[in-house]
PDB file of C-alpha atoms in Angstrom:
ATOM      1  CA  UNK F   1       0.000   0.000   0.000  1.00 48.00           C
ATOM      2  CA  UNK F   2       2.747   2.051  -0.720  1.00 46.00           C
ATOM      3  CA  UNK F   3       1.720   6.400  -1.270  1.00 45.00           C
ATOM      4  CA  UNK F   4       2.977   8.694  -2.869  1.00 45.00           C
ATOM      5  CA  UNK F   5       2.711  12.253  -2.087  1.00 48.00           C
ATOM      6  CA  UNK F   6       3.434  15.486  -4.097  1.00 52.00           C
ATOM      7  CA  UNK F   7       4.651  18.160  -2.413  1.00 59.00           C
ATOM      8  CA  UNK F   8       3.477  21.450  -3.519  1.00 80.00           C
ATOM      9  CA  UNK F   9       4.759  24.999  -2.812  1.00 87.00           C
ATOM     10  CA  UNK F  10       2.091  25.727  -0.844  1.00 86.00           C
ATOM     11  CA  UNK F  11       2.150  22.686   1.161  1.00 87.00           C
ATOM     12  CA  UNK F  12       6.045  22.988   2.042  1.00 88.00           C
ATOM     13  CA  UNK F  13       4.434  26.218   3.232  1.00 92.00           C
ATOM     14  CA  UNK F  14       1.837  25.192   5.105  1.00 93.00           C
ATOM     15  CA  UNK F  15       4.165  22.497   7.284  1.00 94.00           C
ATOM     16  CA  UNK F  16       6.598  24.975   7.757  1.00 95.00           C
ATOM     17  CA  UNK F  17       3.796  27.114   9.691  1.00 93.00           C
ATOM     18  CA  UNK F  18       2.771  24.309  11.955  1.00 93.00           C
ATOM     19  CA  UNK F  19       6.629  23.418  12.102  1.00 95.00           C
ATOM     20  CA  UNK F  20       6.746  27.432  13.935  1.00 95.00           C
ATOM     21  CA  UNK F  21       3.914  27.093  15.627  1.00 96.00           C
ATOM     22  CA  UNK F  22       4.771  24.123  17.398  1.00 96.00           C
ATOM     23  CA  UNK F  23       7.870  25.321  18.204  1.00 96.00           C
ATOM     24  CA  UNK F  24       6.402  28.363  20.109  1.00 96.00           C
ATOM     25  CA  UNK F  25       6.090  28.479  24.090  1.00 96.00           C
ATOM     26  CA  UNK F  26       7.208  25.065  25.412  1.00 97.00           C
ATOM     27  CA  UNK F  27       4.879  22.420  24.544  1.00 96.00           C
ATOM     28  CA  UNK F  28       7.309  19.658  25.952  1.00 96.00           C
ATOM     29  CA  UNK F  29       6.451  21.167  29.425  1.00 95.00           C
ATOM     30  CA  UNK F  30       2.618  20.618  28.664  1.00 96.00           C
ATOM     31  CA  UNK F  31       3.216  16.916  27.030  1.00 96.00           C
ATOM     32  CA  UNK F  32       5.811  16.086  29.568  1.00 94.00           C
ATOM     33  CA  UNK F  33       4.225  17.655  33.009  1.00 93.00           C
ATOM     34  CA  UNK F  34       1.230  18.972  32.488  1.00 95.00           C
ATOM     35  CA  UNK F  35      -0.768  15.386  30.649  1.00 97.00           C
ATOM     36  CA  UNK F  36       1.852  13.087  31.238  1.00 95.00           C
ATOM     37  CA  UNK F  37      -0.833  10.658  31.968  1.00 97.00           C
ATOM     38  CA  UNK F  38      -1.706  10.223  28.510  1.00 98.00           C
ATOM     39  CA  UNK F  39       1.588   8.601  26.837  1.00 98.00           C
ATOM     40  CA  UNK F  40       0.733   5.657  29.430  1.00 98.00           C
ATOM     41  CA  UNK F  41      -2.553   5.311  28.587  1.00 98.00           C
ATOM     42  CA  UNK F  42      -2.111   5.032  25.128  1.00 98.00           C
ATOM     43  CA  UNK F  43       0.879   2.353  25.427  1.00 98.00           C
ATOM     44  CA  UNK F  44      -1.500   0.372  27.889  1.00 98.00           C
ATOM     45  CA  UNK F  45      -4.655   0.706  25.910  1.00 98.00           C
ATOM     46  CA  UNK F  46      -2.535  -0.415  22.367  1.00 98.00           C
ATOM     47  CA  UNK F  47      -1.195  -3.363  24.644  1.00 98.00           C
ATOM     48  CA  UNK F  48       2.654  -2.142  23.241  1.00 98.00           C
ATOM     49  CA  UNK F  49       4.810  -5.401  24.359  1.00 98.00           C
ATOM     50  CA  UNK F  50       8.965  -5.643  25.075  1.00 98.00           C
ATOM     51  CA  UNK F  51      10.594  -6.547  21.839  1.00 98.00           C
ATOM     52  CA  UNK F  52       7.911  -4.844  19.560  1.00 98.00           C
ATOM     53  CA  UNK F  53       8.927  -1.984  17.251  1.00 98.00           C
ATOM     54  CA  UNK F  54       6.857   1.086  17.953  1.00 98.00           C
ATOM     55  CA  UNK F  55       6.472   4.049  16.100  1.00 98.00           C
ATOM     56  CA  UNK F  56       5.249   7.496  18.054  1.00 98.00           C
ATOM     57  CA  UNK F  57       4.196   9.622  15.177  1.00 98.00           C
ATOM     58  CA  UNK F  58       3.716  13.544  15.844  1.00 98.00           C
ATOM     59  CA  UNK F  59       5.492  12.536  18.824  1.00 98.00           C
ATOM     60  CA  UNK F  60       6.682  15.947  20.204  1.00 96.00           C
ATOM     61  CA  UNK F  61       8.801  15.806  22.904  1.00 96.00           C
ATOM     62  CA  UNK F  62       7.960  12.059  23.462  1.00 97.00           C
ATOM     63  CA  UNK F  63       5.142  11.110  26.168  1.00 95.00           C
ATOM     64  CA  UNK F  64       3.765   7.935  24.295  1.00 98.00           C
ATOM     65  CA  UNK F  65       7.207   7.063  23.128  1.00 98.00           C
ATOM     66  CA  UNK F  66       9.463   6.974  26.274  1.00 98.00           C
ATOM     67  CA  UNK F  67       6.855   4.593  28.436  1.00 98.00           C
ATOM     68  CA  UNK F  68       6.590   2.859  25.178  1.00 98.00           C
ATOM     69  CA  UNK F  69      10.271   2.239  25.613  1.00 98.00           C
ATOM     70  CA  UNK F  70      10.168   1.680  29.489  1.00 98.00           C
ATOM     71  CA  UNK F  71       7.876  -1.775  28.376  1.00 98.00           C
ATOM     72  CA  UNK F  72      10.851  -2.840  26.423  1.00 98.00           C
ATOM     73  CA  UNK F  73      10.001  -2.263  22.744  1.00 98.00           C
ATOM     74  CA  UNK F  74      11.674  -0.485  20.282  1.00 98.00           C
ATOM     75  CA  UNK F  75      10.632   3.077  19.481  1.00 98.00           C
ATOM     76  CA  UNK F  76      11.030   5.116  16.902  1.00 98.00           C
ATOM     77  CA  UNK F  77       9.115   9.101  17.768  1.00 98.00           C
ATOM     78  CA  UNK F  78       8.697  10.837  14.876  1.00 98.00           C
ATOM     79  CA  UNK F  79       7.834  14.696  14.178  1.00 98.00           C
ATOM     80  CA  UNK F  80       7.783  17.267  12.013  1.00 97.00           C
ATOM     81  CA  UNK F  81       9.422  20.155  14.535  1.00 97.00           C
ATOM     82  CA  UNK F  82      12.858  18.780  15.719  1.00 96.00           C
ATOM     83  CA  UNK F  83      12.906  21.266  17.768  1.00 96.00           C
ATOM     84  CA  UNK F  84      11.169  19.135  20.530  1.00 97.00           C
ATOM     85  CA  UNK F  85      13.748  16.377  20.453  1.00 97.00           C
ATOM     86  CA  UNK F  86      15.723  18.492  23.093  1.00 97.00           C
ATOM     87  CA  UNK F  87      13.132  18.238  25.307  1.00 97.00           C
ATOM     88  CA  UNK F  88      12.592  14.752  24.484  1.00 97.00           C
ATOM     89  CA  UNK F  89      15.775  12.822  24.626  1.00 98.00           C
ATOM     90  CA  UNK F  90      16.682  14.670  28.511  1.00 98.00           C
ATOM     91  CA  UNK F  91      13.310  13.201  28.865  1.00 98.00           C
ATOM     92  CA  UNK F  92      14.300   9.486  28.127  1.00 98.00           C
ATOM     93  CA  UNK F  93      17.541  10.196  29.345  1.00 98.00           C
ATOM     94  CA  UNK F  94      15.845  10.920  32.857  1.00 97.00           C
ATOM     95  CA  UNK F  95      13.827   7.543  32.831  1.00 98.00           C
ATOM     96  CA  UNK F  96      16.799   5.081  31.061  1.00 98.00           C
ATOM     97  CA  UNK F  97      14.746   5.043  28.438  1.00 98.00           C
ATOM     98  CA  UNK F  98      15.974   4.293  24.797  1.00 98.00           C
ATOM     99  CA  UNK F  99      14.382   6.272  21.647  1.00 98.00           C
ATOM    100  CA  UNK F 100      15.257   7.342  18.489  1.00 98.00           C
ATOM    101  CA  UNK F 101      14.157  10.773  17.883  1.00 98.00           C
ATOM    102  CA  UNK F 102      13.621  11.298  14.075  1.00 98.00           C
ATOM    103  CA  UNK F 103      12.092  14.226  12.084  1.00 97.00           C
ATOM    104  CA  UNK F 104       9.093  13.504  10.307  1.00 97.00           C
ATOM    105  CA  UNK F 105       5.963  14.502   8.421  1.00 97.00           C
ATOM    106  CA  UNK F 106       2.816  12.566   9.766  1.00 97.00           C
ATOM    107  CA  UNK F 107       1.479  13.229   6.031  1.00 97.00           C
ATOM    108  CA  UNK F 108       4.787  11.392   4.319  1.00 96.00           C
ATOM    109  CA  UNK F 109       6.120   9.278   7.179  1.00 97.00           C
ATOM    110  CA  UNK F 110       9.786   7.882   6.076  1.00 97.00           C
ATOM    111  CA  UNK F 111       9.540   4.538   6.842  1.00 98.00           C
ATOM    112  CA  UNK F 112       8.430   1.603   4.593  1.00 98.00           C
ATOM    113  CA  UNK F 113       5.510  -0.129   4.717  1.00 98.00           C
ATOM    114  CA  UNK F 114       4.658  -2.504   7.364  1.00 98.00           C
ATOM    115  CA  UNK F 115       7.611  -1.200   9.045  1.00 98.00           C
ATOM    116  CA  UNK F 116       6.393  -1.235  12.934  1.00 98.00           C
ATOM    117  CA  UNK F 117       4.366  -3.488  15.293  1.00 98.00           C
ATOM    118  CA  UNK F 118       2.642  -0.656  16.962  1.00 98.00           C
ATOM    119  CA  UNK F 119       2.193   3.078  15.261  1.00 98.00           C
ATOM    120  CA  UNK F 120       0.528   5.232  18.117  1.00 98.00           C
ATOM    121  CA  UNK F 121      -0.119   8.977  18.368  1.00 98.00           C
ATOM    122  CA  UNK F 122      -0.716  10.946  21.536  1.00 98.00           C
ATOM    123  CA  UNK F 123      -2.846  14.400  20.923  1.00 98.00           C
ATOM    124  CA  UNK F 124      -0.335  14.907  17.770  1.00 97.00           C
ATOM    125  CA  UNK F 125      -1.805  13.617  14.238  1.00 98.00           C
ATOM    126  CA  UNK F 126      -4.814  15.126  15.088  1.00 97.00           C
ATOM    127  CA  UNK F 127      -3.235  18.091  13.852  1.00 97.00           C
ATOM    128  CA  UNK F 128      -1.703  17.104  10.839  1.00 97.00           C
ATOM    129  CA  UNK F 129      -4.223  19.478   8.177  1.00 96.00           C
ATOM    130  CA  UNK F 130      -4.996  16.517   5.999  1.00 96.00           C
ATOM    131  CA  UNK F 131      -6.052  13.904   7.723  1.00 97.00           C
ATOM    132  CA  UNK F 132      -6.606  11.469   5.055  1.00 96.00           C
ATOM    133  CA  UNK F 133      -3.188  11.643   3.944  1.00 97.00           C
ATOM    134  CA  UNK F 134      -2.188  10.833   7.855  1.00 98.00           C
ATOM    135  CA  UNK F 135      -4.577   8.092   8.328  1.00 98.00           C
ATOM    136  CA  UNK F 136      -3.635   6.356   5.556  1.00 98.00           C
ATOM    137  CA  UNK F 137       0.068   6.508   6.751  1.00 98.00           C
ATOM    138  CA  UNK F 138      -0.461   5.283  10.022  1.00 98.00           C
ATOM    139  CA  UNK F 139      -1.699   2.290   8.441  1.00 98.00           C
ATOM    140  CA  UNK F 140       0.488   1.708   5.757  1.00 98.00           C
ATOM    141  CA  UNK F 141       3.949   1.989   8.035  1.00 98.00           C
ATOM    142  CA  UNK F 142       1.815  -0.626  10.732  1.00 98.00           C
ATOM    143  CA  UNK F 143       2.629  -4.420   9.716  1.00 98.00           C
ATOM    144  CA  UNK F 144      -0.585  -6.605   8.833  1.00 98.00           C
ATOM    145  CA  UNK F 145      -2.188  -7.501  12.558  1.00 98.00           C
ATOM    146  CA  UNK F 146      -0.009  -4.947  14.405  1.00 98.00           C
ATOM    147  CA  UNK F 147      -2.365  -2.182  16.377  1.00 98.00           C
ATOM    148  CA  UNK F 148      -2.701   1.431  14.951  1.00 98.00           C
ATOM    149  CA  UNK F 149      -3.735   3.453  18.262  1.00 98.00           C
ATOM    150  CA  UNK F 150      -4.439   7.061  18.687  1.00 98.00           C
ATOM    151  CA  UNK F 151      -5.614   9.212  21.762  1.00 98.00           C
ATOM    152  CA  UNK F 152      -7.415  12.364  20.745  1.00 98.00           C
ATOM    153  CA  UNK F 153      -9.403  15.424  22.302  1.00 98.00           C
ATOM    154  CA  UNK F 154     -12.563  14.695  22.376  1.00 97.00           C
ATOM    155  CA  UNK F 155     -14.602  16.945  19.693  1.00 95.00           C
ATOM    156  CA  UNK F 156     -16.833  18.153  22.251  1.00 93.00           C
ATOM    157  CA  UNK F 157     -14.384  18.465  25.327  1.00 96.00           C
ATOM    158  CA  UNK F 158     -12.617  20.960  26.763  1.00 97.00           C
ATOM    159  CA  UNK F 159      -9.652  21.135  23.907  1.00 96.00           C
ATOM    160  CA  UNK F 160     -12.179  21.166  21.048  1.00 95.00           C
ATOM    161  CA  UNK F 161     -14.375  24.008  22.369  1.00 97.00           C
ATOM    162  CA  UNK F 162     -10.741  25.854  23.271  1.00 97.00           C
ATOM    163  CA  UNK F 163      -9.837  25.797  19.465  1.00 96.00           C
ATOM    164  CA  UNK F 164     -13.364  26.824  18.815  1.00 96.00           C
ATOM    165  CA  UNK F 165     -13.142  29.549  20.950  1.00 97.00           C
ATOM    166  CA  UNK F 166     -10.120  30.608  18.837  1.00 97.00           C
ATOM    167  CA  UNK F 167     -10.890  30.574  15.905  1.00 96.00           C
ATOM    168  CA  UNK F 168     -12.332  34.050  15.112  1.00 97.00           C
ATOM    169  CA  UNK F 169      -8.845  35.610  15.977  1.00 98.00           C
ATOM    170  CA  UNK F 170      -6.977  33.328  13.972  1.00 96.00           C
ATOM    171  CA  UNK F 171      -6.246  33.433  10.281  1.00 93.00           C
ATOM    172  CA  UNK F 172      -8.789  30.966   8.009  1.00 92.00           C
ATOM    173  CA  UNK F 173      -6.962  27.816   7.500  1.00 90.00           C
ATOM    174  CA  UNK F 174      -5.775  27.262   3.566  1.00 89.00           C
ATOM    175  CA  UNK F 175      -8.352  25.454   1.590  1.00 89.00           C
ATOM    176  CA  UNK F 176      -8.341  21.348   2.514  1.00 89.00           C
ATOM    177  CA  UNK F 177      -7.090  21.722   5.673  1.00 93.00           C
ATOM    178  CA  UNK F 178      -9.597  20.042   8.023  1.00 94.00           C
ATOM    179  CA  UNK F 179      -9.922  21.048  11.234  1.00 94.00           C
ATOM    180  CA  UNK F 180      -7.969  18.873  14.592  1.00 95.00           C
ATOM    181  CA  UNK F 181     -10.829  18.345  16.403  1.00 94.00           C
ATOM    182  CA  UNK F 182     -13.049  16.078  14.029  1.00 96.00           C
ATOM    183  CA  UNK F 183     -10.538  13.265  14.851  1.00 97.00           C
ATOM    184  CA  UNK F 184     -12.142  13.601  18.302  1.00 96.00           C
ATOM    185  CA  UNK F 185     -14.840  12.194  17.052  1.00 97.00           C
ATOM    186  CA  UNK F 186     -14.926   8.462  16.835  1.00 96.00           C
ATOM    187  CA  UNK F 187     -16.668   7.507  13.882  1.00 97.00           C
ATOM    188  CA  UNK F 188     -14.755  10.174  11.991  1.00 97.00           C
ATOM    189  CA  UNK F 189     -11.822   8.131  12.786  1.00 98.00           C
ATOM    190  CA  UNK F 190     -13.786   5.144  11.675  1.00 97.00           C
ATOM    191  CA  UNK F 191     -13.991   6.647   8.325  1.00 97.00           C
ATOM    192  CA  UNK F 192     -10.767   7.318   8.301  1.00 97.00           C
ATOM    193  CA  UNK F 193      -9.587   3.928   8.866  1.00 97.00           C
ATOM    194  CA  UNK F 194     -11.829   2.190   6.835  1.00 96.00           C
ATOM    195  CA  UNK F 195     -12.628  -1.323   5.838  1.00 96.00           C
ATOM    196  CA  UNK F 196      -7.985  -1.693   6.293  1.00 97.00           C
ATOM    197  CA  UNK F 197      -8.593  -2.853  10.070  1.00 98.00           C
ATOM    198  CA  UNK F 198     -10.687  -4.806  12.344  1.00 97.00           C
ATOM    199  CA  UNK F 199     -11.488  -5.290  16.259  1.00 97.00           C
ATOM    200  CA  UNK F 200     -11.854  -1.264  16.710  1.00 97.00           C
ATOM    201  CA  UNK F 201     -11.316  -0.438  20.407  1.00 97.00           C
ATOM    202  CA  UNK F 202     -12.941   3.166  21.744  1.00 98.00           C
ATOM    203  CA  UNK F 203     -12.277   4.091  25.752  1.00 96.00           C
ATOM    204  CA  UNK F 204     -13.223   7.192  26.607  1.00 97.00           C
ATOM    205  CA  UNK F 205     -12.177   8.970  29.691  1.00 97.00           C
ATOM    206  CA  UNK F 206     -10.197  12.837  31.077  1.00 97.00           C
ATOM    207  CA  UNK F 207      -7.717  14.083  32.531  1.00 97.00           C
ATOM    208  CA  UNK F 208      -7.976  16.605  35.025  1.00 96.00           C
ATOM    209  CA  UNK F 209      -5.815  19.647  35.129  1.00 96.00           C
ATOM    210  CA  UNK F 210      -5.729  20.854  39.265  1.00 95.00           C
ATOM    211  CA  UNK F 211      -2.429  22.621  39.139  1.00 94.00           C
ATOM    212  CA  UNK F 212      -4.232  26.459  38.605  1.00 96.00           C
ATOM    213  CA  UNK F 213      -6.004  28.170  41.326  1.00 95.00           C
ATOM    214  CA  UNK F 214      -8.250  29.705  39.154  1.00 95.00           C
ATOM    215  CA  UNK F 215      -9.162  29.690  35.426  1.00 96.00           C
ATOM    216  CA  UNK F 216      -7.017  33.093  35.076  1.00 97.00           C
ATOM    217  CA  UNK F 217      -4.130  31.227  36.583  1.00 97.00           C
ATOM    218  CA  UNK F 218      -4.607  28.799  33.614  1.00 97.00           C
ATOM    219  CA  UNK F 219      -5.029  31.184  30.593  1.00 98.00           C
ATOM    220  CA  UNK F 220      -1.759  33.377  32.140  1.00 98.00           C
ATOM    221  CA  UNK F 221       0.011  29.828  31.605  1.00 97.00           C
ATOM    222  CA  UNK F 222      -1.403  28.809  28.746  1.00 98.00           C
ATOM    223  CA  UNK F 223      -0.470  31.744  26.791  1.00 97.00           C
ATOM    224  CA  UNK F 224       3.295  31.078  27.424  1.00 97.00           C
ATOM    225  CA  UNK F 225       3.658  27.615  26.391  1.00 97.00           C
ATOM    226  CA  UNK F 226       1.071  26.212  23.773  1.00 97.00           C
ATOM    227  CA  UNK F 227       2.380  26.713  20.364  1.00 97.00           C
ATOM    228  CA  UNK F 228      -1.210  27.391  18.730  1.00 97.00           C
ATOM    229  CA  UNK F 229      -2.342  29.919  21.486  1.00 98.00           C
ATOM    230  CA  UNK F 230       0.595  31.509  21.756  1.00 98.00           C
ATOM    231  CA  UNK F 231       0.635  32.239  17.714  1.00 97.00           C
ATOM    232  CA  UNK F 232      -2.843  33.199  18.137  1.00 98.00           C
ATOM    233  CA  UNK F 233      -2.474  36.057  20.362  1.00 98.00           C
ATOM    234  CA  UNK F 234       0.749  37.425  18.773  1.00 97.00           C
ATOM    235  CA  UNK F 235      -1.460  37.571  15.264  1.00 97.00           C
ATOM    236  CA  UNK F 236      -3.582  39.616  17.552  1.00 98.00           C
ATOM    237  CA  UNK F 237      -0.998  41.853  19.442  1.00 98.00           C
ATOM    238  CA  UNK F 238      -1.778  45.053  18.300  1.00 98.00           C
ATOM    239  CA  UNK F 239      -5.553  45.115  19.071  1.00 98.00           C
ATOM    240  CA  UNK F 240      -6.347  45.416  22.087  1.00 98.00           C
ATOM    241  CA  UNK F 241     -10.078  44.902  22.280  1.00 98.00           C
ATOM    242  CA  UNK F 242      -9.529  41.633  20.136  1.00 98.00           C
ATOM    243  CA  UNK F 243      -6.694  40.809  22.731  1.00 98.00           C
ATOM    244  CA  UNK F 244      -9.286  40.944  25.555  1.00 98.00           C
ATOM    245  CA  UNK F 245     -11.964  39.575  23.758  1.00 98.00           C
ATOM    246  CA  UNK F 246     -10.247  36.404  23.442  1.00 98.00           C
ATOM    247  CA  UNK F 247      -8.964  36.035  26.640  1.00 98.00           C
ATOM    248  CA  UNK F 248     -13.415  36.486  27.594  1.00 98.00           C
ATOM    249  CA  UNK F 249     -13.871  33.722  25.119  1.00 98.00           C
ATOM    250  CA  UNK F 250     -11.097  31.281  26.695  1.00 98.00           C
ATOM    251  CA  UNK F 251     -11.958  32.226  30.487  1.00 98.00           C
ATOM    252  CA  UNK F 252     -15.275  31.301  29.293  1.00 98.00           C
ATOM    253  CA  UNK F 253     -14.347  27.651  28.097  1.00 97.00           C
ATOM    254  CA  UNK F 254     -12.316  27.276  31.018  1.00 97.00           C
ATOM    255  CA  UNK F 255     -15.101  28.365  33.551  1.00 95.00           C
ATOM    256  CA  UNK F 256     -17.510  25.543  31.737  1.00 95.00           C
ATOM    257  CA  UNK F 257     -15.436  23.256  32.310  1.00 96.00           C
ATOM    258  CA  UNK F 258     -14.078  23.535  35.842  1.00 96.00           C
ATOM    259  CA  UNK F 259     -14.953  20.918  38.298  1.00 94.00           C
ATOM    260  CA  UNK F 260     -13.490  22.414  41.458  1.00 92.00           C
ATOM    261  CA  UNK F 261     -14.961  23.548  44.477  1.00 89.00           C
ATOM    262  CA  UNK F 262     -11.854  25.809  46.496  1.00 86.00           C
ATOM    263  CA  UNK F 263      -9.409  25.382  43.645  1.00 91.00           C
ATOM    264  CA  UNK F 264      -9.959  25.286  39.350  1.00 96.00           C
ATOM    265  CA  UNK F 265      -9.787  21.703  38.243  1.00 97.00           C
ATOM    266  CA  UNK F 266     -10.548  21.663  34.719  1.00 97.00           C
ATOM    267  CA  UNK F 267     -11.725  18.069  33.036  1.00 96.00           C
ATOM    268  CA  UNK F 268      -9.972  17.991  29.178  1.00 97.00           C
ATOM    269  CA  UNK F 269     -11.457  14.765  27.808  1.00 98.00           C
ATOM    270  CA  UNK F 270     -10.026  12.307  25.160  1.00 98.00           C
ATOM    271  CA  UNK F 271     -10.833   9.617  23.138  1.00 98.00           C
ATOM    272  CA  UNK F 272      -8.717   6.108  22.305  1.00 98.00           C
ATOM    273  CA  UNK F 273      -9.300   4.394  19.588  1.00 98.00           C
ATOM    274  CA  UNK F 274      -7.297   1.283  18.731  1.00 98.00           C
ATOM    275  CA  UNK F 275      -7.825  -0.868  15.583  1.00 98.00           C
ATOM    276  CA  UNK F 276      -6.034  -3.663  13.971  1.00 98.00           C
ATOM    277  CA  UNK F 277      -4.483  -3.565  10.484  1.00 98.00           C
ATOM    278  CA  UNK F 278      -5.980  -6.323   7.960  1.00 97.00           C
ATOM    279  CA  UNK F 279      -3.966  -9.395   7.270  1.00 93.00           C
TER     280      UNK F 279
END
C-alpha cells in the first residue's frame, strides 16, 4: 500500500507554519508535566509489548514514546518540529529510556511499509491538516495484525471548544485543511480507517488539570507555552479589544469546564481508539 505524495509549494508552506507554531512556548512542558498521563494510557490501551517496534508519530517531545520504551520495545518518535527532540531525549535520558528521535511529516512518514508493530499517536496527528493523507500513513507503516492506536481530544471536550473559541482571531486555514478536532470524534476516525482494520477499540475517559487556582491562573500559563495559542495572540498583538476579547472567550471555556470547588480543576477529555491492520 505504498503512497505517494506530491509536495506542492504551498504545502512545504503550510508544514513549515505548523513546524513554527509548534515550536512556540514550550509544549514539551505541557506533554511532559502537564498530561503526562496520557503517553501511558495510550501504550496500555494499544497493549505495546517488550521486543515490539513502535512508532510514536507527531510525537513531540515524546510522552507515548518513552513509556513505550520503558515496556521494552523499540521506538522510533517521529515529528515534524525537531525542535522538541531536546526536550525529548533529557526526557528518556531521565527515565533510562531508549528512543530514536527522528524528524518527520505525519502526512509522508519515512519509513516503509509494514515497518512497525505498533504506530501510536498521543494528541499529535490530530493536527496534521490533511487527515486522510495521515490516516492512511499510520496504516500503511503498521505491519498486517499490528495495532494502529491514537488518543485524541474529544470533539466536544474541553480542547475542542478551546480551538473553537479561537478561531475568530486566527487566520482561516488554507483550503483542505480540516480542522484537529473532528478526529475527536470516533466515527470520523472510523472513516478514516476504513474497511484496512478490524477489532476497533474506543475508551473514553479525562484528565484533570488541578495545578491552577483559578481559570485566570490557567489562561496566564497557557499563553506562554502552547504553540497554537501563543501564535494566536501574537497575530492579535496590536488590538487590544480583540486581545481581551479572546482572553473572555477562553476564560469562558475554562469556567464551563471547571470541576473544582476551592481550587480550578478543569476536566480535558479524550478519546482512544485502537484498531487492527488487515492481514
Amino acid at each position: 500500500m505504498t503512497t505517494t505524495t506530491t509536495t506542492t509549494e504551498a504545502d512545504r508552506a503550510l508544514k513549515a507554519a505548523h513546524r513554527a507554531t509548534w515550536a512556540l512556548g514550550d509544549y514539551p512542558s505541557v506533554a511532559i508535566d502537564l498530561i503526562a498521563e496520557l503517553g501511558p494510557v495510550l501504550v496500555a490501551t494499544a497493549g505495546v509489548r517488550a521486543g515490539e517496534t513502535v512508532l510514536d508519530v507527531a510525537a513531540g517531545a515524546g510522552n507515548v514514546a518513552v513509556p513505550a520504551a520503558l515496556t521494552g520495545a523499540r521506538v522510533t518518535a517521529s515529528d515534524l518540529t525537531p525542535e522538541l527532540f531536546v526536550a525529548g531525549r533529557a526526557f528518556a535520558d531521565r527515565h533510562g529510556a531508549t528512543v530514536e528521535f527522528e524528524e518527520g511529516d505525519a502526512e509522508d512518514l519515512p519509513y516503509a511499509d509494514g515497518s512497525f508493530d505498533r504506530v501510536l499517536s498521543c494528541v499529535g496527528v490530530m493536527f496534521a491538516p490533511h487527515h486522510r493523507r495521515a490516516a492512511d500513513e499510520l496504516v500503511r507503516v503498521c505491519r498486517p495484525g499490528g495495532t494502529v492506536g491514537v488518543l485524541n481530544w474529544a470533539v466536544d471536550g474541553f480542547v475542542g471548544e478551546m480551538f473553537r473559541a479561537m478561531k475568530p482571531y486566527v487566520p482561516a486555514p488554507p483550503p483542505g485543511v480540516q480542522p484537529a478536532a473532528l478526529w475527536g470524534d470516533v466515527e470520523y476516525v472510523r472513516s478514516l480507517l476504513g474497511d484496512r482494520v478490524t477489532d476497533v477499540g474506543v475508551t473514553r475517559a479525562s484528565v484533570l488539570i488541578d495545578r491552577f487556582a483559578t481559570p485566570q491562573a490557567w489562561l496566564d500559563h497557557w499563553k506562554t507555552v502552547y504553540g497554537p495559542t501563543v501564535a494566536a495572540y501574537r497575530g492579535i498583538a496590536d488590538d487590544p479589544d480583540r486581545v481581551a476579547a479572546l482572553d473572555r472567550a477562553l476564560l469562558a471555556v475554562a469556567g464551563r469546564f471547571d470541576r473544582g470547588t476551592g481550587s480550578t480543576v478543569l476536566e480535558w477529555e479524550y478519546v482512544v481508539v485502537t484498531a487492527c491492520v488487515r492481514e
